[in-house]
mmCIF file of C-alpha atoms in Angstrom:
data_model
loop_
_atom_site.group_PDB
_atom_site.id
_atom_site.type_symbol
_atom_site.label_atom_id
_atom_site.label_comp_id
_atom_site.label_asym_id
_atom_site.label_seq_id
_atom_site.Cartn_x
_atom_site.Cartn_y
_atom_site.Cartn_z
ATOM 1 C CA UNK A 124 -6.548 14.863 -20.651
ATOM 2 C CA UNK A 125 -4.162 15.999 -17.936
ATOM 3 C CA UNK A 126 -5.760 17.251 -14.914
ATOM 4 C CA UNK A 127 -4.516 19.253 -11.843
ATOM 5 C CA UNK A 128 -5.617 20.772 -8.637
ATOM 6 C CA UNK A 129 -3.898 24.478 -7.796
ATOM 7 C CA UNK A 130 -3.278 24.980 -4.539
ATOM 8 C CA UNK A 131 -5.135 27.602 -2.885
ATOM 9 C CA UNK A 132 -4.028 27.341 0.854
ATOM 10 C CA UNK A 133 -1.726 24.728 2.611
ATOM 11 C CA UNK A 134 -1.546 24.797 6.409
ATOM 12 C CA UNK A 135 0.908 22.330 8.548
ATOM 13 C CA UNK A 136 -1.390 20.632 11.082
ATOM 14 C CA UNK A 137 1.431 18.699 12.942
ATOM 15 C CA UNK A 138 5.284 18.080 12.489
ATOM 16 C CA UNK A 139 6.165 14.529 14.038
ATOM 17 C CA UNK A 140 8.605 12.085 14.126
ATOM 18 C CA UNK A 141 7.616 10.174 11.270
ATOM 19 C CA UNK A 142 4.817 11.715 9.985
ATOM 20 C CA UNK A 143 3.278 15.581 9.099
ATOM 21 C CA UNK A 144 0.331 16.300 8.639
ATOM 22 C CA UNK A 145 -1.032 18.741 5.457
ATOM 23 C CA UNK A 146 -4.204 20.096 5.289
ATOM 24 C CA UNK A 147 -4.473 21.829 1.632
ATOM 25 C CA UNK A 148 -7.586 23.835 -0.218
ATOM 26 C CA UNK A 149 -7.514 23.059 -3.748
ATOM 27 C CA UNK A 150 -9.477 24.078 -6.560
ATOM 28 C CA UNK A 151 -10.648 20.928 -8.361
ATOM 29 C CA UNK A 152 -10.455 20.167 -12.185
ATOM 30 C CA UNK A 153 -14.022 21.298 -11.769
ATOM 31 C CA UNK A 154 -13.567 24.464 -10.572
ATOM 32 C CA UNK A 155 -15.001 23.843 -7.217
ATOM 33 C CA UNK A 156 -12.816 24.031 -4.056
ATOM 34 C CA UNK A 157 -11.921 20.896 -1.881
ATOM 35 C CA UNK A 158 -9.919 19.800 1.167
ATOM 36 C CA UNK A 159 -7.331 17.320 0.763
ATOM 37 C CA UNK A 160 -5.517 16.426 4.009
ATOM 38 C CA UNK A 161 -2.130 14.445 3.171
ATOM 39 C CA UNK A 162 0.201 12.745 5.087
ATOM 40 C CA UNK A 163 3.773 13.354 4.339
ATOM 41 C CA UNK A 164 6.727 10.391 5.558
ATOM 42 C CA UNK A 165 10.186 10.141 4.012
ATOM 43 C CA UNK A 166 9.219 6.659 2.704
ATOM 44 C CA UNK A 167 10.665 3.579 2.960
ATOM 45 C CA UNK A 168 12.162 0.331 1.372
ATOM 46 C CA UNK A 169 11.047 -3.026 1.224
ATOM 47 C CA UNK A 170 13.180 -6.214 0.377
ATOM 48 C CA UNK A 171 12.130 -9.638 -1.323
ATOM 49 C CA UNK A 172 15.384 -11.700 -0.024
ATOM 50 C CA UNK A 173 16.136 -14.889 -1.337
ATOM 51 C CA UNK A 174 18.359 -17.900 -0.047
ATOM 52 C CA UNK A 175 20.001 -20.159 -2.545
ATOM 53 C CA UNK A 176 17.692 -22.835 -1.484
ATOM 54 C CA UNK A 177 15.326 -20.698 -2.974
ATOM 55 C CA UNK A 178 13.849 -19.805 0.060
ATOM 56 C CA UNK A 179 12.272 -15.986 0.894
ATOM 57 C CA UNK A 180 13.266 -14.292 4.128
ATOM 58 C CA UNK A 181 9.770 -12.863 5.836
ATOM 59 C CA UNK A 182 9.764 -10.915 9.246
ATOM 60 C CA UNK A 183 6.942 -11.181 11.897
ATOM 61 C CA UNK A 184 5.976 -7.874 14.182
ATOM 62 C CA UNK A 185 3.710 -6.147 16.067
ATOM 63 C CA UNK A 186 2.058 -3.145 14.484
ATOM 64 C CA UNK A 187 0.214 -0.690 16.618
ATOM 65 C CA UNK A 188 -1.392 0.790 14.356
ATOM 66 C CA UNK A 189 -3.351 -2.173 13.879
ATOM 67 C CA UNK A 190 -2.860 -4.018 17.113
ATOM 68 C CA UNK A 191 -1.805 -7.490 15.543
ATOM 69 C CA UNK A 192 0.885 -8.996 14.376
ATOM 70 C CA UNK A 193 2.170 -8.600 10.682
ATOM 71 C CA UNK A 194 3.724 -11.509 8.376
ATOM 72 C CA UNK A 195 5.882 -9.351 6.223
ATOM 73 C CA UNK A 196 8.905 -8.590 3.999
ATOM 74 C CA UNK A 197 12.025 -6.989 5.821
ATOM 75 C CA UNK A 198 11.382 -3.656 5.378
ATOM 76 C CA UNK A 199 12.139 0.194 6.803
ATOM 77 C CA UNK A 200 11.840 3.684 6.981
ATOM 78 C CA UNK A 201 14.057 6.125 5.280
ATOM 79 C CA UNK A 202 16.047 8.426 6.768
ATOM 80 C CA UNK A 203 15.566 11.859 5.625
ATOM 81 C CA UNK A 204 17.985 12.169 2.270
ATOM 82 C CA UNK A 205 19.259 8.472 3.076
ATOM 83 C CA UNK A 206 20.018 6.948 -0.012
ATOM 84 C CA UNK A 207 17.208 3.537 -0.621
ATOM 85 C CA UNK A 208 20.188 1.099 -1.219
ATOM 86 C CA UNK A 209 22.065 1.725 1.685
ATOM 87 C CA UNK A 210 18.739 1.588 3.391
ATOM 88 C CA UNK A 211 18.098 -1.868 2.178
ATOM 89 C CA UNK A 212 21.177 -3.057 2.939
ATOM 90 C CA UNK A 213 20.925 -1.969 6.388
ATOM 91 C CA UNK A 214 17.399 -2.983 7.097
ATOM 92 C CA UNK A 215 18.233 -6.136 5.421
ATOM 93 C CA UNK A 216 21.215 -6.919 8.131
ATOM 94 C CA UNK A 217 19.239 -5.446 10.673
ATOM 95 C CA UNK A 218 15.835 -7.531 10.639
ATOM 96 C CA UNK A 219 17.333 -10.522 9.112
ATOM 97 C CA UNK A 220 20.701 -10.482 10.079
ATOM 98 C CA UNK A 221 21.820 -11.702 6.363
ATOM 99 C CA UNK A 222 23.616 -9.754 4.531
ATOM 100 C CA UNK A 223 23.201 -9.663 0.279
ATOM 101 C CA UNK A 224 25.935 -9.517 -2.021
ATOM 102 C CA UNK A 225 23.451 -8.292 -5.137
ATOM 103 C CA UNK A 226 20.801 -6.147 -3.715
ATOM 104 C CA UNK A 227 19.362 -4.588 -7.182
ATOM 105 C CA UNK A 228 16.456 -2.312 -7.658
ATOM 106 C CA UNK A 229 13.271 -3.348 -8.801
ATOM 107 C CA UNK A 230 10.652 -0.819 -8.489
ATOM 108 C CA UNK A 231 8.734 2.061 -6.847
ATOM 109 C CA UNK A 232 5.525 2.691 -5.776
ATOM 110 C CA UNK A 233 3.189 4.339 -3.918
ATOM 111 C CA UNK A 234 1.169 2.901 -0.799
ATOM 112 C CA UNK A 235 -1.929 5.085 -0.493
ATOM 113 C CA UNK A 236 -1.768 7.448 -3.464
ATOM 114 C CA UNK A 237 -5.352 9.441 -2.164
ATOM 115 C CA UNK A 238 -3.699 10.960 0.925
ATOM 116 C CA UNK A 239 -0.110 9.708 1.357
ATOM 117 C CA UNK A 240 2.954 11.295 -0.040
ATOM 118 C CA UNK A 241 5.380 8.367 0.865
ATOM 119 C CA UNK A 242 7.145 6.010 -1.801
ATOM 120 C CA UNK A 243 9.020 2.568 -1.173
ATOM 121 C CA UNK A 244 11.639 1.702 -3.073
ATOM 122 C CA UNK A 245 11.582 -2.194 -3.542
ATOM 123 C CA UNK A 246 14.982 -4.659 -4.468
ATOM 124 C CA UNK A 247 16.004 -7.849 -4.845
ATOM 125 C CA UNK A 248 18.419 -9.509 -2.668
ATOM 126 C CA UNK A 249 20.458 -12.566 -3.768
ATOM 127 C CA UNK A 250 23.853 -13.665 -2.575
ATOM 128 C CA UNK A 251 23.167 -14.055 0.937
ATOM 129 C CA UNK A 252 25.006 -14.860 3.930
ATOM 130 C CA UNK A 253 23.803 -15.364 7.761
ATOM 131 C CA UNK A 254 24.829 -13.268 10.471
ATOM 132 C CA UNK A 255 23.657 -11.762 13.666
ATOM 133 C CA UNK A 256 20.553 -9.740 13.797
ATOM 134 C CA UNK A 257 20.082 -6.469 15.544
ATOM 135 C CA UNK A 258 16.435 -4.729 14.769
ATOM 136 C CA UNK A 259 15.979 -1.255 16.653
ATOM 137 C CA UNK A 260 15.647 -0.989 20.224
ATOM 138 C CA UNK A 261 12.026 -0.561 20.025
ATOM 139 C CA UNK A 262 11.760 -3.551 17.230
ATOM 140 C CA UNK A 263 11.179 -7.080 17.784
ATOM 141 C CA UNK A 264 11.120 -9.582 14.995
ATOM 142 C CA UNK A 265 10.967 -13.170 14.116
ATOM 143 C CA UNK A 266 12.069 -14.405 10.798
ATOM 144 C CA UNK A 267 10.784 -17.404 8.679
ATOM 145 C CA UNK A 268 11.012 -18.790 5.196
ATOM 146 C CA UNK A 269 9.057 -19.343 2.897
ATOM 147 C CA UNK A 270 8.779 -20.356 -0.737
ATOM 148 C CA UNK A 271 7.717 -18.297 -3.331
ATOM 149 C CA UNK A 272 4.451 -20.984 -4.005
ATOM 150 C CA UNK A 273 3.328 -20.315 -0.360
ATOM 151 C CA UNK A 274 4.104 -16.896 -0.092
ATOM 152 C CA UNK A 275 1.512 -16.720 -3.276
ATOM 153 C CA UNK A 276 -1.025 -19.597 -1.194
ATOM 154 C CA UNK A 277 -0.972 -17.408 1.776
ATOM 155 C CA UNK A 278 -2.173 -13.955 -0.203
ATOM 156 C CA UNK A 279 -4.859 -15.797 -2.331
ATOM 157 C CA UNK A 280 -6.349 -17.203 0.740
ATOM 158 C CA UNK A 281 -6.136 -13.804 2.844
ATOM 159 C CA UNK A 282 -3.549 -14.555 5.247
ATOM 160 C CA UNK A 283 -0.832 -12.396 3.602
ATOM 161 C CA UNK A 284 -2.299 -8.986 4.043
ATOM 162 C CA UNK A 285 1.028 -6.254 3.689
ATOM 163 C CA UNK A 286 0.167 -3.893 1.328
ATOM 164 C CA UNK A 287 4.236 -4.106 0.395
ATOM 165 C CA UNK A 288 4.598 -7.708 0.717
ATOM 166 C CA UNK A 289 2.044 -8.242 -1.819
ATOM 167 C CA UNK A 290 3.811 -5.041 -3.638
ATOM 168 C CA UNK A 291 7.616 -6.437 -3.744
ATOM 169 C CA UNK A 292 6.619 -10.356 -4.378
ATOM 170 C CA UNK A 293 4.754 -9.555 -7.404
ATOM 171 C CA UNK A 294 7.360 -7.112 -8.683
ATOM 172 C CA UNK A 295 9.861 -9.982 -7.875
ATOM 173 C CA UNK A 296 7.580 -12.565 -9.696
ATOM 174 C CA UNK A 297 7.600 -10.683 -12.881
ATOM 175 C CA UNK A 298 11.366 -10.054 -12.619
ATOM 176 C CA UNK A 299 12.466 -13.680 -12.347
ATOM 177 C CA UNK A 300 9.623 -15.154 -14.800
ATOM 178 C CA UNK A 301 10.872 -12.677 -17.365
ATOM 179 C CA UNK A 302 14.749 -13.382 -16.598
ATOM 180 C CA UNK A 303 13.797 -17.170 -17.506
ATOM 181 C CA UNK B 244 6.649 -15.766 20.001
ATOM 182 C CA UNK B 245 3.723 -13.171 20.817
ATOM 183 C CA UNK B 246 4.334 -9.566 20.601
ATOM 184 C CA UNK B 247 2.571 -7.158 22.346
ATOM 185 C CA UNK B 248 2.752 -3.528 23.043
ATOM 186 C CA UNK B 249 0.695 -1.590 25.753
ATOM 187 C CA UNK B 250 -0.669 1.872 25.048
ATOM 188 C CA UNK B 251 0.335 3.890 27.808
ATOM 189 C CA UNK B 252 -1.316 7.045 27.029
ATOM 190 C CA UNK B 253 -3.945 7.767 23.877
ATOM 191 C CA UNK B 254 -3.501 11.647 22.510
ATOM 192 C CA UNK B 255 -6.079 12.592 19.628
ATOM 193 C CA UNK B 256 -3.946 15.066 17.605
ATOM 194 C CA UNK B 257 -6.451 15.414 14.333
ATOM 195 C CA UNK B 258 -10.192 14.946 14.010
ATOM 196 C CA UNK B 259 -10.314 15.685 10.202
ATOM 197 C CA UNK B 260 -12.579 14.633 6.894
ATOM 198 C CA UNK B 261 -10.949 11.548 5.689
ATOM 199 C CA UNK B 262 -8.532 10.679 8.554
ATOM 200 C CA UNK B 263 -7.746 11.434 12.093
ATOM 201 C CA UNK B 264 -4.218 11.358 13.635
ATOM 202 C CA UNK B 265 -3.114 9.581 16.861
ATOM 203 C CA UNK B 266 -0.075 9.135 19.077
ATOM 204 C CA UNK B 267 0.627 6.963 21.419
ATOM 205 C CA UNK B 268 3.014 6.223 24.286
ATOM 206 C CA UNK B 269 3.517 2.357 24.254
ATOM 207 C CA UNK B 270 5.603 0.312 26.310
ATOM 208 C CA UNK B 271 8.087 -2.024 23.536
ATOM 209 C CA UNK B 272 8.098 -5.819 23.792
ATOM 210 C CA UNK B 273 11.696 -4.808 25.527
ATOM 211 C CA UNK B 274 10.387 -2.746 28.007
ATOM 212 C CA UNK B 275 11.137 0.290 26.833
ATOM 213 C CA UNK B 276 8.537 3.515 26.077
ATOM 214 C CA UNK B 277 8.299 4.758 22.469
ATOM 215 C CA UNK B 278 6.279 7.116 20.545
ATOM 216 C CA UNK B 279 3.468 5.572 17.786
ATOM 217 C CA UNK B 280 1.993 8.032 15.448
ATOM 218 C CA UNK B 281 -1.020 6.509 13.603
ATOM 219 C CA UNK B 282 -3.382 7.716 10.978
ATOM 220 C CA UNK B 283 -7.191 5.991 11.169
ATOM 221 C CA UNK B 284 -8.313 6.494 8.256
ATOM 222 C CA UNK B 285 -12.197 4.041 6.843
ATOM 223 C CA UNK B 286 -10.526 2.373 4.802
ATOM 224 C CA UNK B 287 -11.714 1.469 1.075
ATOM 225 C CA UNK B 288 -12.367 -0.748 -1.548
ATOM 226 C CA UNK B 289 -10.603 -1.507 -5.040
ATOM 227 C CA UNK B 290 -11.569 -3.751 -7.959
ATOM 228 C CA UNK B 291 -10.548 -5.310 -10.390
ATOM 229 C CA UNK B 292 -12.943 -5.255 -13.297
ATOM 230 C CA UNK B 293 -12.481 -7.773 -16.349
ATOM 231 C CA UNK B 294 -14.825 -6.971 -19.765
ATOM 232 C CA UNK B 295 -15.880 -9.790 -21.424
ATOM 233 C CA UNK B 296 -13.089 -9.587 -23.955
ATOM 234 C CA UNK B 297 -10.683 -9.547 -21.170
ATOM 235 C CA UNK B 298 -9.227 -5.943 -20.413
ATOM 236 C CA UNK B 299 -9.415 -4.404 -17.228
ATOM 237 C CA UNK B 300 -10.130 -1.362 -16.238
ATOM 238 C CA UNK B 301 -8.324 1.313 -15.246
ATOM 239 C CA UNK B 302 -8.851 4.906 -13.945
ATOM 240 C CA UNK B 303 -6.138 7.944 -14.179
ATOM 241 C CA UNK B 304 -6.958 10.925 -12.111
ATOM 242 C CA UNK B 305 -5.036 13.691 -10.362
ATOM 243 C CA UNK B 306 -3.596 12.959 -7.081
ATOM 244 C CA UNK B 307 -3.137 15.878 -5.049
ATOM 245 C CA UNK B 308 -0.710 14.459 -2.365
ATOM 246 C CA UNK B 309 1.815 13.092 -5.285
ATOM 247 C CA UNK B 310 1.000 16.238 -7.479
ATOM 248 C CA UNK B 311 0.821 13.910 -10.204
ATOM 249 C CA UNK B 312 -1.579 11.780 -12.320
ATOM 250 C CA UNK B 313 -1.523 7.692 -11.360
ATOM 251 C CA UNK B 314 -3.182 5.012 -13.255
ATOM 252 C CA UNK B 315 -5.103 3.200 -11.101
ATOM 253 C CA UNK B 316 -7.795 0.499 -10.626
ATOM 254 C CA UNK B 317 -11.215 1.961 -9.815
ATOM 255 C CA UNK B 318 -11.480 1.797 -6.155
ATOM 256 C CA UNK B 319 -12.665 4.677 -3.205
ATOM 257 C CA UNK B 320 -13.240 5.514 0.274
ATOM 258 C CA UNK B 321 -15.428 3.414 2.495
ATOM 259 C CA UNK B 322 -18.261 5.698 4.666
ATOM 260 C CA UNK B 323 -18.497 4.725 8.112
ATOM 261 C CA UNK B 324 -20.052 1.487 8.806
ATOM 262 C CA UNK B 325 -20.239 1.262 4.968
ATOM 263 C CA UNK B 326 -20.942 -2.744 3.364
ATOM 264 C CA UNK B 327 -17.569 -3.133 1.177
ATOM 265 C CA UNK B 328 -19.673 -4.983 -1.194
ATOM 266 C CA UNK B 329 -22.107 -2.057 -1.812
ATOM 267 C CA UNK B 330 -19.095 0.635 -1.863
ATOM 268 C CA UNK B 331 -17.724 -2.146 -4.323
ATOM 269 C CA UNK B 332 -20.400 -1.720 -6.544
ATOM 270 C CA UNK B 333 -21.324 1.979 -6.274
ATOM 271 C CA UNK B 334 -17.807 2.912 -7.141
ATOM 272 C CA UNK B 335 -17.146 0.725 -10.398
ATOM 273 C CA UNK B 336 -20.344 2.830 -11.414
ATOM 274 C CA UNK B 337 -19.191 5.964 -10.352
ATOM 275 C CA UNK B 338 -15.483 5.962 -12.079
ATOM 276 C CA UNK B 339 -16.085 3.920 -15.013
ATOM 277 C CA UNK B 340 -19.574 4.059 -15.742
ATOM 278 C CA UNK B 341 -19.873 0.095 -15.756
ATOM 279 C CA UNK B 342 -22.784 -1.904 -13.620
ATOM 280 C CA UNK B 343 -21.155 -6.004 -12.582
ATOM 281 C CA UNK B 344 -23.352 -8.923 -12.622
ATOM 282 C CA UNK B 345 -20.443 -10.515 -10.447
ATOM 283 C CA UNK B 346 -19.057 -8.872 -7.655
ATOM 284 C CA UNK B 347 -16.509 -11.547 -5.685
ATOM 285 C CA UNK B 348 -14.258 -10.558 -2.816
ATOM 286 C CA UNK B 349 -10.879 -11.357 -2.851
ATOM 287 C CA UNK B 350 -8.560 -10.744 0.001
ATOM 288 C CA UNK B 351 -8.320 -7.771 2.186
ATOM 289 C CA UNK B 352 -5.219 -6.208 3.125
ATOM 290 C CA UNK B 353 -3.015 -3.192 4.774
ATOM 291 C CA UNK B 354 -1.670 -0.830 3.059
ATOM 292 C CA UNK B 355 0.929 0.970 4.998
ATOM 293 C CA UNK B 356 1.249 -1.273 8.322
ATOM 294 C CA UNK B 357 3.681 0.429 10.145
ATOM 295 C CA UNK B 358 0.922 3.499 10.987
ATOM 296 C CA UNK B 359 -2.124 3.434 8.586
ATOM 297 C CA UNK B 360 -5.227 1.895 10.541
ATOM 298 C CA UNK B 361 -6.296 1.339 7.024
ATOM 299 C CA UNK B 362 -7.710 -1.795 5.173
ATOM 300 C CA UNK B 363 -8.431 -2.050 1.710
ATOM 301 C CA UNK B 364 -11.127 -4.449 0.404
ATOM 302 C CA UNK B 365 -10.129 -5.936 -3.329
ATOM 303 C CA UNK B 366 -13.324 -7.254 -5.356
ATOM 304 C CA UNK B 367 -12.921 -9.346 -8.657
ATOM 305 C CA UNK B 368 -15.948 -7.675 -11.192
ATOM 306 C CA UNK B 369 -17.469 -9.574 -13.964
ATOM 307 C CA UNK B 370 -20.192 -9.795 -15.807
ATOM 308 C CA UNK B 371 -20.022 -6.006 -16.837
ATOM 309 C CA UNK B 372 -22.785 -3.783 -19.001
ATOM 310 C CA UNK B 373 -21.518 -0.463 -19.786
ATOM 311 C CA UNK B 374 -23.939 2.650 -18.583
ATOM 312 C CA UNK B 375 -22.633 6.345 -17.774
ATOM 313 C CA UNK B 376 -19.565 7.676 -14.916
ATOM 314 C CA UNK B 377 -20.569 10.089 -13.016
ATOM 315 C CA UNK B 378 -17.228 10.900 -10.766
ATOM 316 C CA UNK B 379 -18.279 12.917 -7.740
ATOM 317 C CA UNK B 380 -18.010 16.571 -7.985
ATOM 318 C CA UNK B 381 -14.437 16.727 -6.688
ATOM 319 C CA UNK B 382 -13.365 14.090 -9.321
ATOM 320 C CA UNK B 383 -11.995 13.998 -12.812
ATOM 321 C CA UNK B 384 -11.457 10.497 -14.143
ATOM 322 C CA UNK B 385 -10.220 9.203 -17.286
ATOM 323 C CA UNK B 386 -10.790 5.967 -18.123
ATOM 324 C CA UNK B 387 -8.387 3.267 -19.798
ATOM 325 C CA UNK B 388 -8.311 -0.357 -21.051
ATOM 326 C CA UNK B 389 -5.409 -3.108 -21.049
ATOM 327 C CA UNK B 390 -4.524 -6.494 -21.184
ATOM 328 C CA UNK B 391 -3.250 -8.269 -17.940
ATOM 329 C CA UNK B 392 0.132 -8.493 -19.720
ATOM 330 C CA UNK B 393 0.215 -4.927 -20.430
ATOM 331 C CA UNK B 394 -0.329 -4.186 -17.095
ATOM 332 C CA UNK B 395 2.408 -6.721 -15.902
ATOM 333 C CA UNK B 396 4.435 -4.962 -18.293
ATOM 334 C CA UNK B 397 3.746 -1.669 -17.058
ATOM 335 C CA UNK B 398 4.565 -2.738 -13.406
ATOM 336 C CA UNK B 399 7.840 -4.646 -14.090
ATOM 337 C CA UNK B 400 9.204 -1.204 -15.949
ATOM 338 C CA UNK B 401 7.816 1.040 -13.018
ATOM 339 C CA UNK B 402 5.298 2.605 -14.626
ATOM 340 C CA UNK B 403 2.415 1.253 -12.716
ATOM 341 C CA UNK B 404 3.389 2.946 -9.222
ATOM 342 C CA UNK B 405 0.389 2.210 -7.617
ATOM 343 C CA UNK B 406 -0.380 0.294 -4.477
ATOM 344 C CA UNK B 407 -3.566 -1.047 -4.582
ATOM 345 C CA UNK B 408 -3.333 -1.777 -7.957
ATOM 346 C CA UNK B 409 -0.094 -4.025 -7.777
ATOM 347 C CA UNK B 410 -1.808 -5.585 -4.910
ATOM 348 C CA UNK B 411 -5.026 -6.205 -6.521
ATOM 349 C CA UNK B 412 -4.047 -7.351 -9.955
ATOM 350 C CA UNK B 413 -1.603 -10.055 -7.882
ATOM 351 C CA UNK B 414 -4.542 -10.938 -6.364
ATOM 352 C CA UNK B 415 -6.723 -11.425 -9.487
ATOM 353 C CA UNK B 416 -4.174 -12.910 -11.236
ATOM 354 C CA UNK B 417 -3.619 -15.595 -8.077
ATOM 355 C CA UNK B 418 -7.648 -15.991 -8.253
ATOM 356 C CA UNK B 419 -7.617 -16.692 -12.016
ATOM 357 C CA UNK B 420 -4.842 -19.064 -12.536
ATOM 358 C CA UNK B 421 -5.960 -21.077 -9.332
ATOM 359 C CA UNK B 422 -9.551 -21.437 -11.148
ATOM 360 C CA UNK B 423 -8.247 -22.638 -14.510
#
């Protein structure tokens, strides 16, 4: 069955600097009308970066949005019509301050498919080599390693809780069980 | 290394049906102002439902803000001040028709840190006696079955895009091996 939802009206609530905000009337598969607000974001990429020791490069920040810090993958925001490697590349220099001689693509997906239209691309960085980090002005980040066994510890006991961490490291753990 | 940042003014943009939208002045860990645009949202649950001859199930349904069908775990919206345990069940019901004599939570997590005030609760189903779906009026569900190697497949070649799902079935499949 393929289902769709015709749009009946669409009204811009709010134009920001990451973010707008959509407010749409649909009519349903149903045929009854419905609201679906949506947020709209250029998206993002997130990077699973691994040392030759095996090790996996995670950042630490503070997120607002939820008041706490985050244990998470390097990651960023696109810029509008930026292409996703470059962005990883640059986010991955950035955060880290290591830079990847193979950065491949893994996959895409979508964070919050009921009201978000944002995708993050997600690669694989091998090849490394240290050098300085320089996050945004209104960034600041720790980095640690960790193994690919604790990475996996810390989300089956709850204390790994990015959405794109848990995203990218599964992704990754397919990719390098099935290159085996 | 503790990161903080202060809110130095609160604006409500949004008051809407699923989500309001926020922005913030803060004051950066470096001491300089910058903008935070946040979406609170309730926040929901998603499952992870095994059948006795080990498939899980899955849901496809339209999704108005990719203007696309996804395959998807069953999951849904929390109400306010809504037991994730009791949205756990209703909605396994709801989508898929199926009632779980086991409900265990797994983890919780965020899906989009950087400005969703959103948390997703992931449940582990068992135990499962098939009755009738009955979507609510604003949803159109198809149902599907696979194998958790199908599904690995189908995430490794990009064509399981979804979020919560990647997250949950890396959490289920973290659970399971652990208990064996």
């Amino acid at each position: 069955m393929t289902f769709e939802e015709k749009t009946l009206s669409r009204e811009v609530v709010y134009e920001g600097r990451i973010l707008n905000l959509i407010k749409e009337e649909v009519m349903t598969v149903s045929g009854q009308p419905a609201i679906r607000e949506m947020i709209e974001h250029n998206g993002g990429v997130g990077l699973v970066a691994i040392t030759s020791d095996n090790k996996i490069i995670m950042v630490k920040q503070f997120r607002k949005a939820l008041e706490r810090d985050m244990l998470e993958i390097p990651a960023g925001k696109l810029e509008k019509g930026e292409d996703p490697l470059e962005a990883a590349a640059r986010e991955l220099e950035e955060e880290t301050g290591y830079k990847a001689e193979n950065i491949e693509f893994m996959t895409r997906y979508y964070p919050s498919v009921g009201y978000i239209r944002e995708c993050l691309y997600l690669y694989l960085c091998t090849g490394l080599s240290k050098g300085e980090a320089h996050p945004d002005d209104d960034e600041a980040i720790d980095t640690y390693m960790y193994t690919m066994e604790e990475l996996e510890k810390l989300i089956a006991e709850g204390n790994l809780q990015d959405g794109k961490s848990m995203a990218a490291l599964y992704a990754a753990k397919l990719r390098l069980c099935s290159a085996k």
